[in-house]
Amino acid sequence: MHEWALAEAVASAAIRIAKEEKLKSISIVNVSLGELQQVDVEIFKFALSEIKSNIPMLKDADFNVKIVKAEFKCRVCGYRWTFRREVLNEEVQEAIHFIPELAHSFIRCPNCSSPDFEVVKGRGVWLESIVGVK
Amino acid sequence: MADPRISIIEERLRNIKHIIAVSSGKGGVGKSLVASMLALILARKGFNVGLFDLDFTSPSTHLILGVEGLMPEEDKGVIPPLTNGIKYMSITYYSGKNVSPLRGSDISNALIELLAITRWNSLDYLIIDMPPGISDSTLDLLRLVRRVKFLIVTSPSKLAFETVRKLIALLREMNFPIIGLIENMDMKGSPYIREMAERLRINYLGSIPFDFALEDALGDVNALLKTKFSESLMKIVDEIYN
Ligand SMILES: Nc1ncnc2c1ncn2[C@@H]1O[C@H](COP(=O)(O)OP(=O)(O)OP(=O)(O)O)[C@@H](O)[C@H]1O
Ligand SMILES: [Mg+2]
Ligand SMILES: [Zn+2]
């Protein structure tokens, strides 16, 4: 389960920032998950709840997880479109799940067929903000 | 606010004793051959070795080592599978034979992703095969992996060495250790590179001759280990130890 590795990264980043901000404990962690990475939200949340129970600073924290739609913009023709997981086969879904940049290996601009597009939003895991007690 | 993946990278690399990037200012000088064979030679000596192919747009170590049909196991991250006694990680597990046309920011992102999710566990050596030049991957490595040491490869040509000189200047300016310089594809036994290395006070580790038998040995580890290339690299490895 690679969701676990991402959850560990979120916990570790939240702790690092809390220490920088001299917080005694963390009460809320807001995380966004880009749709392109296709993180299994249930597993991700479960991992977060397991990880936090071993960390005093984090054990009472609530994790809010928001999904962000993935959107692409072609660098060649300017066309914009959204991610549609269901048109990709399972192997491709999995490749993009592990390395979202591989979208460039498997997805093409629907307008001009270019692989040179930008993931405007919704790539992967992002720590939005934390709230804590000083 | 923050990219959470960056925070976990140090933890993921914690139990690795030496992280060695095989690098050059120039393309095509034999970085991938040196990185792959170095990993192989160290593994045969009984060390616990990892090999990480960081050339995401033009990976080649899987072809050199003849890696086929392997896939990382998933366990709270991804575990690099073993090939010839080496824990091996490459983007090709996921991209297969498809082209990966990635821009700089995509390369950075893919690098951060793999550093954040790969569980090497304990290693004596992690060998990194770098793409040519001094751009995104090199700068990202310098930014994210503070403990990396550099093994620099050049061909006998001035053209290669001038790019290597710039790489050396950058690494020195940023205080990254340089293990030394390997001269590859030697054909004339010219002292030029050795002299330049001495002038720059860079450890000249030795030269590897141009080896016509190398091409036919690619993909076959046992054949590779019998080449002149391998024999010369083994001497260099022993040199690094003494
Ligand atoms: N000593 C040698 N004798 C003969 N051929 C060699 C030698 N070293 C490398 N080669 C060949 O030269 C080519 C380039 O080698 P390699 O791919 O290792 O270079 P590289 O520096 O990794 O290239 P890139 O910059 O594209 O990553 C390969 O075909 C390889 O087999
Ligand atoms: Mg190479
Ligand atoms: Zn287009």
Coordinates of C-alpha atoms in Angstrom, one line a residue, chain A residues 1-6 8-10 12-13 16-17 21 37 75 94-95 97-102 104-106 108 115-116 123 125-130, chain B residues 1-8 12 71 74-78 90-91 94-96 98-103 105-107 109-111 113-114 116-117 119:
Chain A
M1 CA 0.0 0.0 0.0
H2 CA 1.7 3.1 -1.2
E3 CA -1.0 5.3 0.3
W4 CA 0.8 4.6 3.6
A5 CA 4.0 6.2 2.4
L6 CA 2.1 9.3 1.4
E8 CA 3.7 9.2 6.5
A9 CA 4.9 12.1 4.5
V10 CA 1.8 14.2 5.5
S12 CA 6.0 14.2 9.0
A13 CA 5.4 17.5 7.2
R16 CA 7.9 19.7 11.0
I17 CA 5.7 22.8 10.4
E21 CA 5.6 27.4 14.4
Q37 CA -2.8 10.3 -8.3
R75 CA 1.1 23.7 -24.1
E94 CA -1.6 2.1 -11.7
A95 CA 1.5 3.7 -13.4
H97 CA -1.0 6.3 -9.4
F98 CA 2.6 5.7 -8.5
I99 CA 4.1 8.5 -10.7
P100 CA 1.5 11.0 -11.8
E101 CA 4.0 12.5 -14.3
L102 CA 3.5 9.3 -16.3
H104 CA 2.7 12.3 -20.2
S105 CA 3.4 8.8 -21.3
F106 CA -0.2 7.7 -21.6
R108 CA -2.6 12.9 -25.1
P115 CA 2.0 14.9 -24.9
D116 CA 3.2 18.3 -23.9
R123 CA -1.7 16.3 -9.4
V125 CA -0.9 15.0 -2.2
W126 CA -0.6 18.5 -0.8
L127 CA -0.5 19.8 2.8
E128 CA -2.9 22.8 2.7
S129 CA -2.7 24.0 6.3
I130 CA -2.5 23.0 9.9
Chain B
M1 CA 1.3 25.3 2.2
A2 CA 3.8 22.5 1.7
D3 CA 4.7 19.5 -0.3
P4 CA 4.6 16.8 2.3
R5 CA 6.7 14.4 0.3
I6 CA 9.9 16.5 0.9
S7 CA 9.6 16.0 4.6
I8 CA 9.9 12.2 4.4
R12 CA 13.6 7.1 3.6
M71 CA 7.8 -5.2 -10.3
E74 CA 3.9 -2.6 -2.3
D75 CA 4.3 -2.4 1.5
K76 CA 3.8 0.9 3.1
G77 CA 5.5 2.3 0.0
V78 CA 7.3 0.5 -2.7
S90 CA 13.6 2.6 -12.2
I91 CA 10.8 4.5 -13.7
Y94 CA 5.8 1.9 -14.6
S95 CA 6.4 3.5 -17.9
G96 CA 7.4 0.3 -19.7
N98 CA 6.4 4.1 -23.5
V99 CA 8.1 7.4 -24.0
S100 CA 8.1 9.8 -21.0
P101 CA 8.3 13.3 -22.5
L102 CA 8.8 15.2 -19.2
R103 CA 9.7 18.9 -18.7
S105 CA 9.1 20.5 -13.3
D106 CA 7.7 17.0 -14.1
I107 CA 11.2 15.5 -13.7
N109 CA 8.0 15.9 -9.3
A110 CA 8.7 12.4 -10.4
L111 CA 12.0 12.4 -8.5
E113 CA 7.7 11.1 -5.6
L114 CA 10.1 8.2 -6.0
A116 CA 9.3 9.7 -0.9
I117 CA 7.7 6.3 -1.6
R119 CA 11.8 2.0 0.9

